[in-house]
């Protein structure tokens, strides 16, 4: 230290202090975050009601489904096999909804915003949804209402 500095006076800031701070405080976080990384894509094959469904968890959304990322999901039939995509950030109902598509459920597209939620009409029954129901997604998550059991196509309920 420079002997001309008296106690109580500000001392010049040394560059060594900065490098120690970076190594001591920031470097461990950089190492930790690099080890954690992003969620690793996982592919699961599930047997649901006797139907094989490939689940893509945290995998890249396929073409045509990009708008669903990161909280939504997607269903596609590929080479005669059922595939669903969703992520750890998806809303809790998303997996069930996408599997219902594999079980035959269809709804109108695009979803229509009514000022409070986005809604679609079920056009084919499957996976617990009935034709004629209105599916809405809003602050409370997904909810279904409006089933007219006289017109609901329950003969194919759960059919593949």
Coordinates of N, CA, C and O in Angstrom, one line a residue, residues 44-56 73-76 82-86 92-107 125-129 142 158-160:
X44 N -41.3 -40.2 -24.1 CA -41.8 -41.3 -23.3 C -42.9 -42.0 -24.2 O -43.6 -41.4 -25.0
X45 N -42.9 -43.3 -24.1 CA -44.0 -44.1 -24.8 C -44.9 -44.6 -23.7 O -44.5 -45.3 -22.9
X46 N -46.2 -44.1 -23.8 CA -47.2 -44.5 -22.8 C -48.2 -45.3 -23.4 O -48.6 -45.2 -24.6
X47 N -48.8 -46.2 -22.6 CA -49.9 -47.1 -23.1 C -51.1 -46.6 -22.3 O -51.2 -46.8 -21.1
X48 N -52.0 -45.8 -22.9 CA -53.2 -45.2 -22.3 C -54.4 -45.8 -22.9 O -54.7 -45.7 -24.1
X49 N -55.2 -46.5 -22.1 CA -56.4 -47.2 -22.5 C -56.1 -48.1 -23.7 O -56.9 -48.1 -24.7
X50 N -55.0 -48.8 -23.7 CA -54.6 -49.7 -24.7 C -54.0 -49.1 -26.0 O -53.8 -49.7 -27.0
X51 N -53.9 -47.8 -26.0 CA -53.3 -47.0 -27.1 C -51.9 -46.5 -26.8 O -51.7 -45.9 -25.8
X52 N -51.0 -46.8 -27.7 CA -49.6 -46.3 -27.6 C -49.5 -44.8 -28.0 O -49.9 -44.5 -29.1
X53 N -49.0 -44.0 -27.1 CA -48.9 -42.6 -27.4 C -47.5 -42.2 -27.0 O -47.0 -42.5 -25.9
X54 N -46.8 -41.5 -28.0 CA -45.4 -41.0 -27.8 C -45.5 -39.6 -27.2 O -46.1 -38.8 -27.9
X55 N -45.0 -39.4 -26.0 CA -45.1 -38.1 -25.4 C -43.7 -37.4 -25.5 O -42.7 -38.0 -25.2
X56 N -43.7 -36.2 -26.1 CA -42.4 -35.4 -26.2 C -42.5 -34.3 -25.2 O -43.1 -33.3 -25.3
X73 N -49.6 -27.2 -25.8 CA -49.2 -28.5 -26.2 C -49.7 -28.7 -27.7 O -50.2 -27.8 -28.3
X74 N -49.4 -29.9 -28.2 CA -49.7 -30.2 -29.6 C -49.9 -31.7 -29.7 O -49.3 -32.5 -29.0
X75 N -50.8 -32.0 -30.6 CA -51.0 -33.4 -31.0 C -50.8 -33.6 -32.5 O -51.3 -32.7 -33.3
X76 N -50.2 -34.7 -32.9 CA -50.0 -35.0 -34.3 C -50.0 -36.5 -34.5 O -49.5 -37.2 -33.6
X82 N -49.5 -42.0 -32.6 CA -50.0 -40.8 -31.9 C -48.8 -40.1 -31.2 O -48.0 -40.8 -30.5
X83 N -48.6 -38.8 -31.4 CA -47.6 -38.1 -30.7 C -48.2 -36.8 -30.0 O -49.0 -36.1 -30.6
X84 N -47.8 -36.6 -28.8 CA -48.2 -35.3 -28.1 C -46.9 -34.6 -27.6 O -45.9 -35.2 -27.2
X85 N -47.0 -33.3 -27.7 CA -45.9 -32.4 -27.2 C -46.4 -31.5 -26.1 O -47.5 -31.0 -26.2
X86 N -45.6 -31.3 -25.1 CA -45.9 -30.4 -24.0 C -44.6 -30.2 -23.2 O -43.6 -30.9 -23.5
X92 N -51.3 -27.3 -16.3 CA -51.5 -28.7 -15.8 C -52.5 -29.5 -16.7 O -52.3 -30.7 -16.7
X93 N -53.4 -28.9 -17.3 CA -54.4 -29.6 -18.1 C -53.9 -30.0 -19.5 O -54.6 -30.8 -20.2
X94 N -52.8 -29.5 -19.9 CA -52.4 -29.7 -21.3 C -52.1 -31.1 -21.7 O -52.6 -31.6 -22.8
X95 N -51.5 -31.9 -20.9 CA -51.2 -33.3 -21.2 C -52.5 -34.0 -21.5 O -52.6 -34.7 -22.5
X96 N -53.4 -33.9 -20.5 CA -54.7 -34.6 -20.7 C -55.4 -34.2 -21.9 O -56.0 -35.0 -22.7
X97 N -55.4 -32.9 -22.3 CA -56.1 -32.4 -23.4 C -55.5 -33.0 -24.7 O -56.2 -33.4 -25.6
X98 N -54.1 -33.0 -24.8 CA -53.5 -33.5 -26.0 C -53.7 -35.0 -26.1 O -53.9 -35.6 -27.2
X99 N -53.7 -35.8 -25.0 CA -54.0 -37.2 -25.1 C -55.4 -37.4 -25.5 O -55.7 -38.4 -26.3
X100 N -56.3 -36.6 -25.1 CA -57.7 -36.7 -25.6 C -57.8 -36.6 -27.1 O -58.6 -37.2 -27.7
X101 N -56.9 -35.8 -27.7 CA -56.9 -35.7 -29.2 C -56.5 -37.0 -29.8 O -57.1 -37.5 -30.7
X102 N -55.5 -37.7 -29.1 CA -55.1 -39.1 -29.6 C -56.3 -40.0 -29.5 O -56.4 -41.0 -30.2
X103 N -57.2 -39.8 -28.5 CA -58.3 -40.7 -28.2 C -59.5 -40.3 -29.1 O -60.6 -40.8 -28.9
X104 N -59.4 -39.4 -30.0 CA -60.4 -39.0 -31.0 C -61.1 -37.7 -30.8 O -61.8 -37.2 -31.7
X105 N -60.8 -36.9 -29.7 CA -61.4 -35.6 -29.6 C -60.9 -34.6 -30.6 O -59.7 -34.6 -30.9
X106 N -61.8 -33.9 -31.2 CA -61.4 -32.8 -32.1 C -62.2 -31.6 -31.7 O -63.3 -31.7 -31.1
X107 N -61.6 -30.4 -32.0 CA -62.3 -29.2 -31.7 C -62.1 -28.2 -32.8 O -61.2 -28.4 -33.7
X125 N -66.2 -36.5 -30.1 CA -66.0 -36.9 -28.8 C -64.7 -37.8 -28.6 O -64.3 -38.4 -29.6
X126 N -64.1 -37.7 -27.4 CA -62.9 -38.6 -27.1 C -62.2 -38.1 -25.9 O -62.2 -36.9 -25.6
X127 N -61.7 -39.0 -25.1 CA -60.8 -38.7 -24.0 C -61.5 -37.9 -22.9 O -60.9 -37.1 -22.2
X128 N -62.8 -38.1 -22.7 CA -63.6 -37.4 -21.7 C -64.3 -36.1 -22.2 O -65.1 -35.5 -21.4
X129 N -64.1 -35.7 -23.4 CA -64.8 -34.6 -24.0 C -65.9 -35.1 -24.8 O -65.8 -36.1 -25.5
X142 N -58.3 -24.6 -17.9 CA -59.3 -25.1 -18.9 C -60.5 -25.5 -18.2 O -60.5 -26.2 -17.2
X158 N -64.7 -42.2 -26.1 CA -63.5 -43.0 -25.8 C -63.1 -43.9 -27.0 O -62.2 -44.7 -26.8
X159 N -63.8 -43.9 -28.1 CA -63.4 -44.7 -29.2 C -62.1 -44.3 -29.8 O -61.7 -43.1 -29.7
X160 N -61.4 -45.2 -30.5 CA -60.1 -44.8 -31.1 C -60.3 -44.6 -32.5 O -60.6 -45.3 -33.4

